Coordinates of C-alpha atoms in Angstrom, one line a residue:
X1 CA -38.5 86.8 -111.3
X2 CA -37.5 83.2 -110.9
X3 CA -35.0 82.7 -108.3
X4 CA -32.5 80.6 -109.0
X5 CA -29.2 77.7 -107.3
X6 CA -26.0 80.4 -107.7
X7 CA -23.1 77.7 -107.8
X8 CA -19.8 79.4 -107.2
X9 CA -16.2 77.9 -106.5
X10 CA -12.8 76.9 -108.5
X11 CA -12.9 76.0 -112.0
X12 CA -12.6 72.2 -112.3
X13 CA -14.5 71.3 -108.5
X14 CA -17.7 70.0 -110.5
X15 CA -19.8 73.2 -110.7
X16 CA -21.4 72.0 -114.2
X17 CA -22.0 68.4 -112.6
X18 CA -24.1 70.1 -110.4
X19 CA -25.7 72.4 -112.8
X20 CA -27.0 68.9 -114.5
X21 CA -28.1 67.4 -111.4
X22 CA -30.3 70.3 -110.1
X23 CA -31.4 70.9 -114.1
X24 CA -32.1 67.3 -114.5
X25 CA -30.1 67.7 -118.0
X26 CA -26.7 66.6 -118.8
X27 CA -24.7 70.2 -119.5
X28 CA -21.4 70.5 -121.0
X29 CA -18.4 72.2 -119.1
X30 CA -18.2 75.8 -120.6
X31 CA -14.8 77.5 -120.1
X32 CA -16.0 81.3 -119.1
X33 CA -15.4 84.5 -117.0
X34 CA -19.2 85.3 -117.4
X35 CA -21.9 83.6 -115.7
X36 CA -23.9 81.1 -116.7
X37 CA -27.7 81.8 -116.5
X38 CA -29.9 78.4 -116.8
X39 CA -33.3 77.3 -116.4
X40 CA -32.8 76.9 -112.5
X41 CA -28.9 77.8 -111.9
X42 CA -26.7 80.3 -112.2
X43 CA -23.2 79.2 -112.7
X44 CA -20.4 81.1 -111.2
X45 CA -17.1 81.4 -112.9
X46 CA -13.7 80.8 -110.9
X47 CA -12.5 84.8 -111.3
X48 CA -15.6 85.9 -109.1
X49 CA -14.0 83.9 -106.0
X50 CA -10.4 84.8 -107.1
X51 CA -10.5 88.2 -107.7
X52 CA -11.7 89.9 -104.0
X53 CA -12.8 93.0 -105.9
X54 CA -15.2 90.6 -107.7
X55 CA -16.6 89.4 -104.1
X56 CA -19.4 92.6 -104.4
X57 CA -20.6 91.6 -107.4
X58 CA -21.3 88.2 -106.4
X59 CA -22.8 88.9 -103.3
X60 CA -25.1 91.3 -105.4
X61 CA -26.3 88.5 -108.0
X62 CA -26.7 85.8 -104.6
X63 CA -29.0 88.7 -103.2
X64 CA -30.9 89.4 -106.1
X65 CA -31.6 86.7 -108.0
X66 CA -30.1 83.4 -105.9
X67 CA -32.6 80.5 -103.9
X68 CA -29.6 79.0 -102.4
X69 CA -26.2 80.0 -102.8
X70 CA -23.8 77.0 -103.3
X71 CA -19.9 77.5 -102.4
X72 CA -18.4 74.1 -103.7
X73 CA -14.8 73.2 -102.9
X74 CA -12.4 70.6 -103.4
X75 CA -8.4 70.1 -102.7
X76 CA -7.7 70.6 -106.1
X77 CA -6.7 74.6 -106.0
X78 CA -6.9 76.5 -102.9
X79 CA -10.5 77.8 -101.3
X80 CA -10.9 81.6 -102.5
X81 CA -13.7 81.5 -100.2
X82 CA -13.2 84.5 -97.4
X83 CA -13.8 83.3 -94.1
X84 CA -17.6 83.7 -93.0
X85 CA -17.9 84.4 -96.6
X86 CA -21.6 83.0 -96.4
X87 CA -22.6 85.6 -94.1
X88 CA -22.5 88.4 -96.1
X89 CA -25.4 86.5 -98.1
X90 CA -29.6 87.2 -96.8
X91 CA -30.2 84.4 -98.8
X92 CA -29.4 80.2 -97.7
X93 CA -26.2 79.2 -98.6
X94 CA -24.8 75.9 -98.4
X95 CA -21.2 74.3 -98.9
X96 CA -20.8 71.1 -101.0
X97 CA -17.3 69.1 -100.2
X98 CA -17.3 67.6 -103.8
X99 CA -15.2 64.3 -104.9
X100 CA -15.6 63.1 -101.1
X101 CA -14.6 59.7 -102.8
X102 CA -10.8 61.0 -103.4
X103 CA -9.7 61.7 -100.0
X104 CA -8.3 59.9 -96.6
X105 CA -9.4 61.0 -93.3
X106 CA -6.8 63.4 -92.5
X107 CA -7.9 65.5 -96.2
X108 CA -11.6 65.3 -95.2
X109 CA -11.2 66.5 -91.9
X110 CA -9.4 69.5 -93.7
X111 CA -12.2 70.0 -96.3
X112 CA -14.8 69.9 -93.2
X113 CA -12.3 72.8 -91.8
X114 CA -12.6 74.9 -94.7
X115 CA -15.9 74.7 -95.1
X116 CA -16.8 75.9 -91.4
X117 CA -14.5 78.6 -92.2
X118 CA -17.0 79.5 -94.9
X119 CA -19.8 79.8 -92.6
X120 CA -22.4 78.4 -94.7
X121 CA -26.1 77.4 -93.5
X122 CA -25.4 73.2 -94.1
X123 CA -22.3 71.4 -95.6
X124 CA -22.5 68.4 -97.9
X125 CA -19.9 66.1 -98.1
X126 CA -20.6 64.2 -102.0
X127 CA -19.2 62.4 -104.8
X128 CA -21.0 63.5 -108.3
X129 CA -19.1 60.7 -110.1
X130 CA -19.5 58.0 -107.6
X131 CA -23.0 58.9 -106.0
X132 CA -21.9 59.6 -102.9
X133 CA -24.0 61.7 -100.5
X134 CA -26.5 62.9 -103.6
X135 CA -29.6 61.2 -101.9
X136 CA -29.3 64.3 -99.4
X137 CA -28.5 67.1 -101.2
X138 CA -31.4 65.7 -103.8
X139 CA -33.7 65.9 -100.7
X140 CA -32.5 69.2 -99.8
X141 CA -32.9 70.7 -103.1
X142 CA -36.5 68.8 -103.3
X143 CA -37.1 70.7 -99.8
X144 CA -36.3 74.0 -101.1
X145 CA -38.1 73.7 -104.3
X146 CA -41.2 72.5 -103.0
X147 CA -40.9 75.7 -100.4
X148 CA -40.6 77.5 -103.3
X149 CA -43.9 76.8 -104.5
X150 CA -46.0 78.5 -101.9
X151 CA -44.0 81.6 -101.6

């Protein structure tokens, strides 16, 4: 079995953007409460992060079948994200702070908050639209994939 990037978090943070970056195609948004099995992700719909009795089941698909686990927020909606949610998770996890380009200091600083709360392995702090901060998560992902290779 081919392990693949679970990308969880609030409808409308840029879940699919990322999906197309890390499949190198251009995907469409999908409204769904399922997930979304691709080549190389797993996309995770918003009632999995809502719903707390949901939480197992997601935890069970990150341990099973995830690389990396991705939590990606935003100040769109509230975080659904438990605190240390990433440590219930054997596999790496990461936290990406999406549409960096949006906010002043004071909302990054809360973002940054939020996702420490999270208690993921790294935090990216990137703008999908814009560019911003891809060169590193593109080398992280590069990293991981190329580990990948001689497991």
């Amino acid at each position: 079995m081919r392990r693949k990037w679970l990308i969880a978090g609030n409808d409308g943070v840029g879940k699919t953007s990322l999906a197309s970056l890390i499949e190198g195609v251009d995907l469409k948004a999908k409204k769904s409460l399922d997930l979304q099995f691709r080549d190389k992700t797993i996309e995770v719909s918003e009632g999995y992060i809502e719903n707390p009795y949901l939480n197992s089941a997601l935890i069970m698909v990150g341990q099973n079948q995830a690389l990396v686990n991705i939590f990606v927020i935003d100040l769109e909606k509230d975080c659904h994200f438990p605190p240390n949610f990433a440590k219930s998770f054997t596999r790496p996890t990461i936290t990406v702070i999406n549409k960096i380009d949006l906010y002043d200091k004071k909302q990054v600083k809360k973002l940054r908050q939020i996702a420490e709360a999270i208690g993921s392995d790294h935090i990216f702090e990137i703008s999908i639209k814009k560019g911003t901060g891809l060169d590193k998560l593109r080398e992280y992902i590069k990293e991981i994939e190329d580990e990948r290779c001689f497991l």
